[in-house]
């Protein structure tokens, strides 16, 4: 376990492990990506370019999951995997640690967060350890990241949170699974799950809308979300029922239309079955038209055209999960075997870098 002092001093950040890839980082390639990793029992995060070339590594106190990043590109926050006990504030350009946020009593970080439009506040998905109820912890970026309050997510097991294009509404994926800190990662309510997609007013925490799957699909845990250029919310899910059940795994909610129902995206049954009831991550491409959803259990990434609501392509590679938009088109993809791929909207998957012993964790984020 790395100590707080070691994290904040950046020990290990200078000992960079080069990635073998297609080109070195240069001025023409300025887009920066973030991904947490594991390395033989230690954990960290890495910053790299669109060719998968490593710029820095930064140690983490425990296994990381995903990130929140401020729009100005100067601040990012790495969150521990649930049930998490830390969040690390860092400079994503320099790769230096700035502040370690410990979880407060009876609260666990759930792996994701989002900033307000002005960057003054950061919301983190959290669970109340004793009851499992979901909250968004509110942190003041101007006051040493002091926790200044919390708002209910109106559900259990909140996971990903994003700020909607209107700049004032937060959308939260409530996974609906009951877990408590005295029995970490043990799922206590599978027959009676209550997943939901929740919209909250970031200004006062009030509930704007709550959308649930149909009752017969209550074991579809809503985990990850992506927002297209029309403001519709794509939902990537994980099914907690029998693997032999035929259930949809990817949905879209038309928030601008004000609907209270999820629409399920089509996919051939052979592709749906190959995903083994598990979606790992979701991302829109730079145009906001194409949605990618990964399935590490299914060793594939599926791409939908959101204008036609049609499955476009499927790219295949082992244990793929992390997804982020490429600077021009398509996606950068990471896997648990240390590889990075460039995935075109035509479904072609090309290896661009290998990180040796690093095992990339679930989520990749564009930092700038």
mmCIF file of C-alpha atoms in Angstrom:
data_model
loop_
_atom_site.group_PDB
_atom_site.id
_atom_site.type_symbol
_atom_site.label_atom_id
_atom_site.label_comp_id
_atom_site.label_asym_id
_atom_site.label_seq_id
_atom_site.Cartn_x
_atom_site.Cartn_y
_atom_site.Cartn_z
ATOM 1 C CA UNK A 1 0.000 0.000 0.000
ATOM 2 C CA UNK A 2 1.382 3.409 -0.993
ATOM 3 C CA UNK A 3 1.258 6.016 1.755
ATOM 4 C CA UNK A 4 -0.389 9.430 1.520
ATOM 5 C CA UNK A 5 3.033 11.096 1.623
ATOM 6 C CA UNK A 6 4.314 8.958 -1.244
ATOM 7 C CA UNK A 7 1.276 9.794 -3.352
ATOM 8 C CA UNK A 8 1.521 13.525 -2.795
ATOM 9 C CA UNK A 9 5.265 13.603 -3.395
ATOM 10 C CA UNK A 10 4.716 11.825 -6.703
ATOM 11 C CA UNK A 11 7.188 9.062 -5.893
ATOM 12 C CA UNK A 12 7.347 6.673 -8.809
ATOM 13 C CA UNK A 13 6.074 9.211 -11.343
ATOM 14 C CA UNK A 14 9.540 9.733 -12.767
ATOM 15 C CA UNK A 15 10.151 6.026 -13.256
ATOM 16 C CA UNK A 16 8.247 5.850 -16.514
ATOM 17 C CA UNK A 17 7.675 2.583 -18.289
ATOM 18 C CA UNK A 18 7.824 3.309 -22.029
ATOM 19 C CA UNK A 19 5.026 2.021 -24.194
ATOM 20 C CA UNK A 20 5.917 0.418 -27.492
ATOM 21 C CA UNK A 21 3.811 2.232 -30.072
ATOM 22 C CA UNK A 22 3.565 3.962 -33.399
ATOM 23 C CA UNK A 23 5.039 7.410 -32.710
ATOM 24 C CA UNK A 24 6.418 9.682 -30.016
ATOM 25 C CA UNK A 25 4.367 12.422 -28.400
ATOM 26 C CA UNK A 26 4.705 15.685 -30.308
ATOM 27 C CA UNK A 27 3.233 19.134 -30.553
ATOM 28 C CA UNK A 28 0.821 18.029 -33.269
ATOM 29 C CA UNK A 29 -0.702 15.450 -30.918
ATOM 30 C CA UNK A 30 -1.969 17.419 -27.944
ATOM 31 C CA UNK A 31 -4.928 15.342 -26.835
ATOM 32 C CA UNK A 32 -4.240 13.744 -23.453
ATOM 33 C CA UNK A 33 -5.884 10.615 -22.061
ATOM 34 C CA UNK A 34 -6.049 9.097 -18.577
ATOM 35 C CA UNK A 35 -6.399 5.479 -17.467
ATOM 36 C CA UNK A 36 -5.869 3.771 -14.103
ATOM 37 C CA UNK A 37 -3.740 0.625 -14.037
ATOM 38 C CA UNK A 38 -2.484 -2.231 -11.906
ATOM 39 C CA UNK A 39 1.165 -3.266 -11.841
ATOM 40 C CA UNK A 40 2.057 -6.437 -9.913
ATOM 41 C CA UNK A 41 0.159 -5.518 -6.766
ATOM 42 C CA UNK A 42 0.622 -1.743 -6.969
ATOM 43 C CA UNK A 43 -1.716 0.774 -8.548
ATOM 44 C CA UNK A 44 -1.484 4.054 -10.380
ATOM 45 C CA UNK A 45 -2.778 6.231 -13.175
ATOM 46 C CA UNK A 46 -1.157 7.153 -16.460
ATOM 47 C CA UNK A 47 -1.383 10.042 -18.895
ATOM 48 C CA UNK A 48 -0.764 9.292 -22.570
ATOM 49 C CA UNK A 49 -1.365 10.652 -26.060
ATOM 50 C CA UNK A 50 -3.659 9.555 -28.883
ATOM 51 C CA UNK A 51 -1.013 7.082 -30.071
ATOM 52 C CA UNK A 52 -0.860 5.440 -26.637
ATOM 53 C CA UNK A 53 2.536 6.964 -25.868
ATOM 54 C CA UNK A 54 3.070 7.381 -22.138
ATOM 55 C CA UNK A 55 3.696 10.860 -20.739
ATOM 56 C CA UNK A 56 3.705 10.066 -17.027
ATOM 57 C CA UNK A 57 2.702 7.648 -14.297
ATOM 58 C CA UNK A 58 1.372 8.634 -10.887
ATOM 59 C CA UNK A 59 0.956 6.187 -7.971
ATOM 60 C CA UNK A 60 -2.427 5.655 -6.313
ATOM 61 C CA UNK A 61 -3.098 4.432 -2.738
ATOM 62 C CA UNK A 62 -5.259 1.588 -4.064
ATOM 63 C CA UNK A 63 -6.984 0.367 -7.179
ATOM 64 C CA UNK A 64 -8.361 3.226 -9.256
ATOM 65 C CA UNK A 65 -11.461 3.261 -11.405
ATOM 66 C CA UNK A 66 -12.374 6.438 -13.292
ATOM 67 C CA UNK A 67 -11.898 10.213 -13.325
ATOM 68 C CA UNK A 68 -13.581 13.594 -13.228
ATOM 69 C CA UNK A 69 -11.898 16.382 -15.152
ATOM 70 C CA UNK A 70 -12.432 20.114 -15.103
ATOM 71 C CA UNK A 71 -13.205 21.762 -18.435
ATOM 72 C CA UNK A 72 -10.114 23.981 -18.312
ATOM 73 C CA UNK A 73 -7.925 20.853 -18.388
ATOM 74 C CA UNK A 74 -5.889 21.923 -15.350
ATOM 75 C CA UNK A 75 -7.487 19.713 -12.700
ATOM 76 C CA UNK A 76 -8.605 16.082 -12.658
ATOM 77 C CA UNK A 77 -9.685 13.718 -9.896
ATOM 78 C CA UNK A 78 -9.007 9.971 -9.801
ATOM 79 C CA UNK A 79 -11.484 7.859 -7.835
ATOM 80 C CA UNK A 80 -10.908 4.595 -6.027
ATOM 81 C CA UNK A 81 -12.799 1.515 -7.107
ATOM 82 C CA UNK A 82 -15.916 0.964 -5.008
ATOM 83 C CA UNK A 83 -16.112 0.717 -2.078
ATOM 84 C CA UNK A 84 -13.401 3.368 -2.288
ATOM 85 C CA UNK A 85 -11.678 5.242 0.507
ATOM 86 C CA UNK A 86 -9.900 7.975 -1.478
ATOM 87 C CA UNK A 87 -10.037 10.404 -4.374
ATOM 88 C CA UNK A 88 -6.828 11.965 -5.695
ATOM 89 C CA UNK A 89 -6.766 15.489 -7.135
ATOM 90 C CA UNK A 90 -3.955 15.969 -9.643
ATOM 91 C CA UNK A 91 -2.651 18.115 -12.478
ATOM 92 C CA UNK A 92 -3.395 16.051 -15.612
ATOM 93 C CA UNK A 93 -0.894 17.956 -17.748
ATOM 94 C CA UNK A 94 2.131 17.751 -15.441
ATOM 95 C CA UNK A 95 1.116 14.466 -13.841
ATOM 96 C CA UNK A 96 1.581 15.755 -10.284
ATOM 97 C CA UNK A 97 -0.548 14.960 -7.237
ATOM 98 C CA UNK A 98 -2.196 17.972 -5.580
ATOM 99 C CA UNK A 99 -4.524 16.748 -2.847
ATOM 100 C CA UNK A 100 -5.713 13.434 -1.424
ATOM 101 C CA UNK A 101 -9.383 13.375 -0.390
ATOM 102 C CA UNK A 102 -10.216 10.683 2.178
ATOM 103 C CA UNK A 103 -13.713 9.238 2.309
ATOM 104 C CA UNK A 104 -15.674 10.625 5.252
ATOM 105 C CA UNK A 105 -17.142 8.391 7.931
ATOM 106 C CA UNK A 106 -19.815 5.968 6.681
ATOM 107 C CA UNK A 107 -19.354 7.037 3.053
ATOM 108 C CA UNK A 108 -17.585 5.134 0.269
ATOM 109 C CA UNK A 109 -16.522 6.471 -3.101
ATOM 110 C CA UNK A 110 -18.172 4.640 -6.008
ATOM 111 C CA UNK A 111 -15.608 5.307 -8.731
ATOM 112 C CA UNK A 112 -16.919 8.317 -10.694
ATOM 113 C CA UNK A 113 -17.451 12.061 -10.421
ATOM 114 C CA UNK A 114 -18.245 15.248 -12.336
ATOM 115 C CA UNK A 115 -17.544 18.974 -12.066
ATOM 116 C CA UNK A 116 -20.005 21.830 -12.272
ATOM 117 C CA UNK A 117 -19.787 23.907 -15.453
ATOM 118 C CA UNK A 118 -17.772 26.625 -13.690
ATOM 119 C CA UNK A 119 -15.406 24.078 -12.112
ATOM 120 C CA UNK A 120 -16.012 25.341 -8.586
ATOM 121 C CA UNK A 121 -17.651 22.184 -7.227
ATOM 122 C CA UNK A 122 -17.036 18.509 -7.793
ATOM 123 C CA UNK A 123 -19.696 15.833 -7.292
ATOM 124 C CA UNK A 124 -18.609 12.282 -6.420
ATOM 125 C CA UNK A 125 -20.849 9.216 -6.456
ATOM 126 C CA UNK A 126 -20.830 7.748 -2.965
ATOM 127 C CA UNK A 127 -22.702 5.139 -0.953
ATOM 128 C CA UNK A 128 -23.696 5.306 2.695
ATOM 129 C CA UNK A 129 -21.784 2.376 4.137
ATOM 130 C CA UNK A 130 -24.333 1.383 6.778
ATOM 131 C CA UNK A 131 -27.425 1.466 4.532
ATOM 132 C CA UNK A 132 -26.180 1.330 0.923
ATOM 133 C CA UNK A 133 -28.160 4.434 -0.056
ATOM 134 C CA UNK A 134 -26.638 6.595 -2.766
ATOM 135 C CA UNK A 135 -25.493 10.198 -2.467
ATOM 136 C CA UNK A 136 -23.420 12.668 -4.406
ATOM 137 C CA UNK A 137 -20.725 14.107 -2.162
ATOM 138 C CA UNK A 138 -20.088 17.793 -2.915
ATOM 139 C CA UNK A 139 -16.501 19.087 -2.757
ATOM 140 C CA UNK A 140 -15.321 22.705 -2.908
ATOM 141 C CA UNK A 141 -12.374 23.081 -5.278
ATOM 142 C CA UNK A 142 -11.551 26.524 -3.869
ATOM 143 C CA UNK A 143 -11.432 25.423 -0.218
ATOM 144 C CA UNK A 144 -8.908 22.576 -0.223
ATOM 145 C CA UNK A 145 -11.532 20.168 -1.523
ATOM 146 C CA UNK A 146 -13.597 20.372 1.638
ATOM 147 C CA UNK A 147 -16.730 18.248 1.577
ATOM 148 C CA UNK A 148 -19.482 20.850 1.861
ATOM 149 C CA UNK A 149 -22.559 18.658 1.588
ATOM 150 C CA UNK A 150 -24.304 15.843 -0.198
ATOM 151 C CA UNK A 151 -27.460 15.225 -2.201
ATOM 152 C CA UNK A 152 -29.487 12.042 -2.533
ATOM 153 C CA UNK A 153 -29.348 10.038 -5.745
ATOM 154 C CA UNK A 154 -32.774 8.507 -4.975
ATOM 155 C CA UNK A 155 -31.450 4.996 -5.309
ATOM 156 C CA UNK A 156 -28.869 2.402 -4.337
ATOM 157 C CA UNK A 157 -25.423 1.848 -5.775
ATOM 158 C CA UNK A 158 -24.805 5.099 -7.698
ATOM 159 C CA UNK A 159 -22.034 4.633 -10.208
ATOM 160 C CA UNK A 160 -21.386 7.036 -13.072
ATOM 161 C CA UNK A 161 -22.456 10.695 -12.975
ATOM 162 C CA UNK A 162 -22.230 13.242 -15.785
ATOM 163 C CA UNK A 163 -23.157 16.869 -16.291
ATOM 164 C CA UNK A 164 -25.765 17.335 -19.011
ATOM 165 C CA UNK A 165 -25.200 19.796 -21.897
ATOM 166 C CA UNK A 166 -27.453 22.391 -20.222
ATOM 167 C CA UNK A 167 -24.715 22.853 -17.602
ATOM 168 C CA UNK A 168 -27.092 22.588 -14.658
ATOM 169 C CA UNK A 169 -28.451 19.026 -14.660
ATOM 170 C CA UNK A 170 -26.602 15.984 -13.369
ATOM 171 C CA UNK A 171 -27.491 12.531 -14.656
ATOM 172 C CA UNK A 172 -26.703 9.600 -12.356
ATOM 173 C CA UNK A 173 -26.652 5.862 -13.039
ATOM 174 C CA UNK A 174 -28.096 4.134 -9.971
ATOM 175 C CA UNK A 175 -27.052 0.496 -10.217
ATOM 176 C CA UNK A 176 -29.796 -0.565 -7.820
ATOM 177 C CA UNK A 177 -27.729 -3.133 -5.918
ATOM 178 C CA UNK A 178 -27.698 -3.111 -2.111
ATOM 179 C CA UNK A 179 -24.207 -3.377 -0.616
ATOM 180 C CA UNK A 180 -22.971 -2.404 2.830
ATOM 181 C CA UNK A 181 -19.511 -1.645 4.161
ATOM 182 C CA UNK A 182 -19.662 -4.516 6.659
ATOM 183 C CA UNK A 183 -20.063 -6.910 3.708
ATOM 184 C CA UNK A 184 -18.103 -5.178 0.935
ATOM 185 C CA UNK A 185 -18.971 -6.146 -2.649
ATOM 186 C CA UNK A 186 -21.556 -8.697 -1.470
ATOM 187 C CA UNK A 187 -24.812 -8.112 -3.398
ATOM 188 C CA UNK A 188 -27.707 -8.332 -0.965
ATOM 189 C CA UNK A 189 -30.871 -7.666 -3.001
ATOM 190 C CA UNK A 190 -30.538 -9.286 -6.429
ATOM 191 C CA UNK A 191 -34.201 -10.465 -6.572
ATOM 192 C CA UNK A 192 -35.440 -6.967 -5.638
ATOM 193 C CA UNK A 193 -33.006 -4.650 -7.391
ATOM 194 C CA UNK A 194 -34.149 -1.116 -8.224
ATOM 195 C CA UNK A 195 -31.894 0.426 -10.893
ATOM 196 C CA UNK A 196 -32.683 3.875 -12.254
ATOM 197 C CA UNK A 197 -31.414 6.771 -14.310
ATOM 198 C CA UNK A 198 -31.806 9.950 -12.275
ATOM 199 C CA UNK A 199 -31.625 13.613 -13.276
ATOM 200 C CA UNK A 200 -30.805 16.100 -10.510
ATOM 201 C CA UNK A 201 -30.609 19.891 -10.468
ATOM 202 C CA UNK A 202 -26.962 20.623 -9.619
ATOM 203 C CA UNK A 203 -27.950 23.946 -8.048
ATOM 204 C CA UNK A 204 -30.120 22.566 -5.248
ATOM 205 C CA UNK A 205 -30.095 18.773 -5.604
ATOM 206 C CA UNK A 206 -33.784 18.540 -6.456
ATOM 207 C CA UNK A 207 -35.048 15.560 -8.424
ATOM 208 C CA UNK A 208 -35.866 16.433 -12.029
ATOM 209 C CA UNK A 209 -36.708 12.982 -13.399
ATOM 210 C CA UNK A 210 -36.226 9.309 -12.564
ATOM 211 C CA UNK A 211 -36.417 6.590 -15.218
ATOM 212 C CA UNK A 212 -36.464 2.858 -14.513
ATOM 213 C CA UNK A 213 -36.338 -0.280 -16.648
ATOM 214 C CA UNK A 214 -39.576 -2.250 -16.856
ATOM 215 C CA UNK A 215 -40.300 -4.322 -13.735
ATOM 216 C CA UNK A 216 -39.364 -7.576 -15.460
ATOM 217 C CA UNK A 217 -35.936 -6.070 -16.203
ATOM 218 C CA UNK A 218 -35.200 -4.903 -12.662
ATOM 219 C CA UNK A 219 -32.003 -6.981 -12.571
ATOM 220 C CA UNK A 220 -30.459 -4.772 -15.265
ATOM 221 C CA UNK A 221 -27.975 -2.730 -13.245
ATOM 222 C CA UNK A 222 -27.497 0.698 -14.849
ATOM 223 C CA UNK A 223 -23.752 1.381 -14.651
ATOM 224 C CA UNK A 224 -22.384 3.699 -17.317
ATOM 225 C CA UNK A 225 -23.643 6.584 -19.412
ATOM 226 C CA UNK A 226 -22.654 8.648 -22.432
ATOM 227 C CA UNK A 227 -24.395 11.705 -23.880
ATOM 228 C CA UNK A 228 -24.843 12.205 -27.628
ATOM 229 C CA UNK A 229 -24.899 15.493 -29.546
ATOM 230 C CA UNK A 230 -28.679 15.735 -29.215
ATOM 231 C CA UNK A 231 -28.519 15.427 -25.435
ATOM 232 C CA UNK A 232 -29.810 11.854 -25.341
ATOM 233 C CA UNK A 233 -28.308 9.629 -22.651
ATOM 234 C CA UNK A 234 -26.975 6.221 -23.677
ATOM 235 C CA UNK A 235 -27.003 3.629 -20.898
ATOM 236 C CA UNK A 236 -24.686 0.607 -20.596
ATOM 237 C CA UNK A 237 -25.927 -2.074 -18.230
ATOM 238 C CA UNK A 238 -24.935 -5.298 -16.478
ATOM 239 C CA UNK A 239 -27.494 -8.032 -15.944
ATOM 240 C CA UNK A 240 -27.458 -9.732 -12.548
ATOM 241 C CA UNK A 241 -29.911 -12.485 -13.481
ATOM 242 C CA UNK A 242 -29.199 -15.828 -15.185
ATOM 243 C CA UNK A 243 -26.701 -15.712 -18.035
ATOM 244 C CA UNK A 244 -29.165 -17.627 -20.190
ATOM 245 C CA UNK A 245 -31.817 -14.864 -20.012
ATOM 246 C CA UNK A 246 -32.291 -12.806 -23.167
ATOM 247 C CA UNK A 247 -32.260 -9.180 -22.032
ATOM 248 C CA UNK A 248 -31.204 -5.877 -23.629
ATOM 249 C CA UNK A 249 -27.875 -4.489 -22.432
ATOM 250 C CA UNK A 250 -27.722 -1.020 -24.004
ATOM 251 C CA UNK A 251 -30.440 1.624 -23.869
ATOM 252 C CA UNK A 252 -31.030 5.267 -24.681
ATOM 253 C CA UNK A 253 -33.105 7.826 -22.822
ATOM 254 C CA UNK A 254 -34.373 10.768 -24.860
ATOM 255 C CA UNK A 255 -34.054 13.395 -22.143
ATOM 256 C CA UNK A 256 -34.783 16.378 -24.462
ATOM 257 C CA UNK A 257 -38.125 14.791 -25.406
ATOM 258 C CA UNK A 258 -39.063 14.403 -21.744
ATOM 259 C CA UNK A 259 -39.902 10.718 -22.033
ATOM 260 C CA UNK A 260 -40.064 8.528 -18.937
ATOM 261 C CA UNK A 261 -39.079 5.322 -20.723
ATOM 262 C CA UNK A 262 -35.850 3.721 -21.832
ATOM 263 C CA UNK A 263 -35.500 2.669 -25.451
ATOM 264 C CA UNK A 264 -33.307 -0.365 -26.056
ATOM 265 C CA UNK A 265 -30.724 -0.346 -28.828
ATOM 266 C CA UNK A 266 -30.876 -3.228 -31.294
ATOM 267 C CA UNK A 267 -28.188 -5.848 -31.667
ATOM 268 C CA UNK A 268 -28.111 -9.336 -33.187
ATOM 269 C CA UNK A 269 -28.661 -12.102 -30.662
ATOM 270 C CA UNK A 270 -25.235 -13.627 -31.306
ATOM 271 C CA UNK A 271 -23.584 -10.332 -30.342
ATOM 272 C CA UNK A 272 -25.815 -9.821 -27.311
ATOM 273 C CA UNK A 273 -25.116 -13.350 -26.072
ATOM 274 C CA UNK A 274 -21.384 -12.930 -26.660
ATOM 275 C CA UNK A 275 -21.342 -9.971 -24.239
ATOM 276 C CA UNK A 276 -22.218 -12.370 -21.394
ATOM 277 C CA UNK A 277 -24.639 -9.898 -19.809
ATOM 278 C CA UNK A 278 -21.879 -7.345 -19.138
ATOM 279 C CA UNK A 279 -21.110 -3.869 -20.474
ATOM 280 C CA UNK A 280 -17.913 -2.303 -19.169
ATOM 281 C CA UNK A 281 -17.806 1.272 -20.453
ATOM 282 C CA UNK A 282 -19.580 3.690 -22.802
ATOM 283 C CA UNK A 283 -18.307 6.662 -24.814
ATOM 284 C CA UNK A 284 -19.358 8.907 -27.682
ATOM 285 C CA UNK A 285 -16.969 9.719 -30.506
ATOM 286 C CA UNK A 286 -15.875 13.307 -31.085
ATOM 287 C CA UNK A 287 -18.800 14.028 -33.420
ATOM 288 C CA UNK A 288 -21.314 12.909 -30.801
ATOM 289 C CA UNK A 289 -22.963 10.663 -33.374
ATOM 290 C CA UNK A 290 -21.332 7.287 -32.733
ATOM 291 C CA UNK A 291 -21.653 5.379 -29.461
ATOM 292 C CA UNK A 292 -19.164 2.713 -28.393
ATOM 293 C CA UNK A 293 -19.896 0.202 -25.626
ATOM 294 C CA UNK A 294 -17.276 -2.274 -24.446
ATOM 295 C CA UNK A 295 -17.719 -5.752 -23.044
ATOM 296 C CA UNK A 296 -14.536 -7.149 -21.452
ATOM 297 C CA UNK A 297 -16.263 -10.465 -20.802
ATOM 298 C CA UNK A 298 -17.269 -10.624 -24.444
ATOM 299 C CA UNK A 299 -13.897 -9.387 -25.766
ATOM 300 C CA UNK A 300 -15.556 -6.814 -28.004
ATOM 301 C CA UNK A 301 -16.616 -3.215 -28.566
ATOM 302 C CA UNK A 302 -19.902 -2.444 -30.313
ATOM 303 C CA UNK A 303 -20.511 0.815 -32.195
ATOM 304 C CA UNK A 304 -23.957 2.285 -32.833
ATOM 305 C CA UNK A 305 -24.967 5.099 -35.158
ATOM 306 C CA UNK A 306 -27.120 7.196 -32.833
ATOM 307 C CA UNK A 307 -28.781 9.069 -35.688
ATOM 308 C CA UNK A 308 -30.232 5.826 -37.047
ATOM 309 C CA UNK A 309 -30.233 3.977 -33.693
ATOM 310 C CA UNK A 310 -28.599 1.075 -35.492
ATOM 311 C CA UNK A 311 -25.650 -1.185 -34.702
ATOM 312 C CA UNK A 312 -22.875 -0.177 -37.063
ATOM 313 C CA UNK A 313 -19.777 -2.262 -36.339
ATOM 314 C CA UNK A 314 -18.153 -4.644 -33.867
ATOM 315 C CA UNK A 315 -14.441 -4.638 -33.011
ATOM 316 C CA UNK A 316 -12.920 -7.608 -31.207
ATOM 317 C CA UNK A 317 -9.952 -7.843 -28.822
ATOM 318 C CA UNK A 318 -9.367 -9.629 -25.524
ATOM 319 C CA UNK A 319 -10.539 -8.046 -22.263
ATOM 320 C CA UNK A 320 -11.265 -4.607 -23.765
ATOM 321 C CA UNK A 321 -12.949 -2.054 -21.527
ATOM 322 C CA UNK A 322 -11.540 1.513 -21.519
ATOM 323 C CA UNK A 323 -12.957 3.802 -24.237
ATOM 324 C CA UNK A 324 -12.422 7.421 -25.259
ATOM 325 C CA UNK A 325 -12.894 9.482 -28.412
ATOM 326 C CA UNK A 326 -9.967 9.848 -30.811
ATOM 327 C CA UNK A 327 -9.040 13.393 -31.962
ATOM 328 C CA UNK A 328 -10.469 12.886 -35.444
ATOM 329 C CA UNK A 329 -12.845 9.900 -35.531
ATOM 330 C CA UNK A 330 -13.250 6.571 -33.813
ATOM 331 C CA UNK A 331 -12.017 5.553 -30.384
ATOM 332 C CA UNK A 332 -8.931 4.761 -28.345
ATOM 333 C CA UNK A 333 -9.434 1.477 -26.487
ATOM 334 C CA UNK A 334 -7.500 -0.133 -23.606
ATOM 335 C CA UNK A 335 -7.552 -3.651 -22.219
ATOM 336 C CA UNK A 336 -6.515 -5.556 -19.125
ATOM 337 C CA UNK A 337 -3.490 -7.023 -20.887
ATOM 338 C CA UNK A 338 -1.644 -3.717 -21.294
ATOM 339 C CA UNK A 339 -2.595 -3.018 -24.886
ATOM 340 C CA UNK A 340 -4.139 -0.003 -26.552
ATOM 341 C CA UNK A 341 -6.026 -0.073 -29.806
ATOM 342 C CA UNK A 342 -7.351 2.398 -32.311
ATOM 343 C CA UNK A 343 -10.924 1.476 -33.221
ATOM 344 C CA UNK A 344 -12.405 3.061 -36.310
ATOM 345 C CA UNK A 345 -16.109 3.552 -36.869
ATOM 346 C CA UNK A 346 -15.638 0.869 -39.536
ATOM 347 C CA UNK A 347 -14.933 -1.668 -36.759
ATOM 348 C CA UNK A 348 -11.246 -2.087 -37.559
ATOM 349 C CA UNK A 349 -9.174 -2.603 -34.406
ATOM 350 C CA UNK A 350 -5.448 -1.844 -34.702
ATOM 351 C CA UNK A 351 -2.903 -2.172 -31.888
ATOM 352 C CA UNK A 352 -1.117 1.148 -31.310
ATOM 353 C CA UNK A 353 0.784 0.510 -28.062
ATOM 354 C CA UNK A 354 1.717 -2.137 -25.514
ATOM 355 C CA UNK A 355 2.455 -1.299 -21.896
ATOM 356 C CA UNK A 356 4.283 -4.432 -20.859
ATOM 357 C CA UNK A 357 3.244 -5.453 -17.379
ATOM 358 C CA UNK A 358 0.621 -2.725 -16.849
ATOM 359 C CA UNK A 359 -2.988 -3.887 -16.660
ATOM 360 C CA UNK A 360 -5.296 -1.087 -17.758
ATOM 361 C CA UNK A 361 -8.362 -0.684 -15.565
ATOM 362 C CA UNK A 362 -11.959 -0.112 -16.655
ATOM 363 C CA UNK A 363 -12.135 3.499 -17.808
ATOM 364 C CA UNK A 364 -10.313 5.895 -20.079
ATOM 365 C CA UNK A 365 -11.013 9.640 -20.054
ATOM 366 C CA UNK A 366 -10.030 12.464 -22.392
ATOM 367 C CA UNK A 367 -8.210 14.956 -20.160
ATOM 368 C CA UNK A 368 -7.552 17.689 -22.709
#
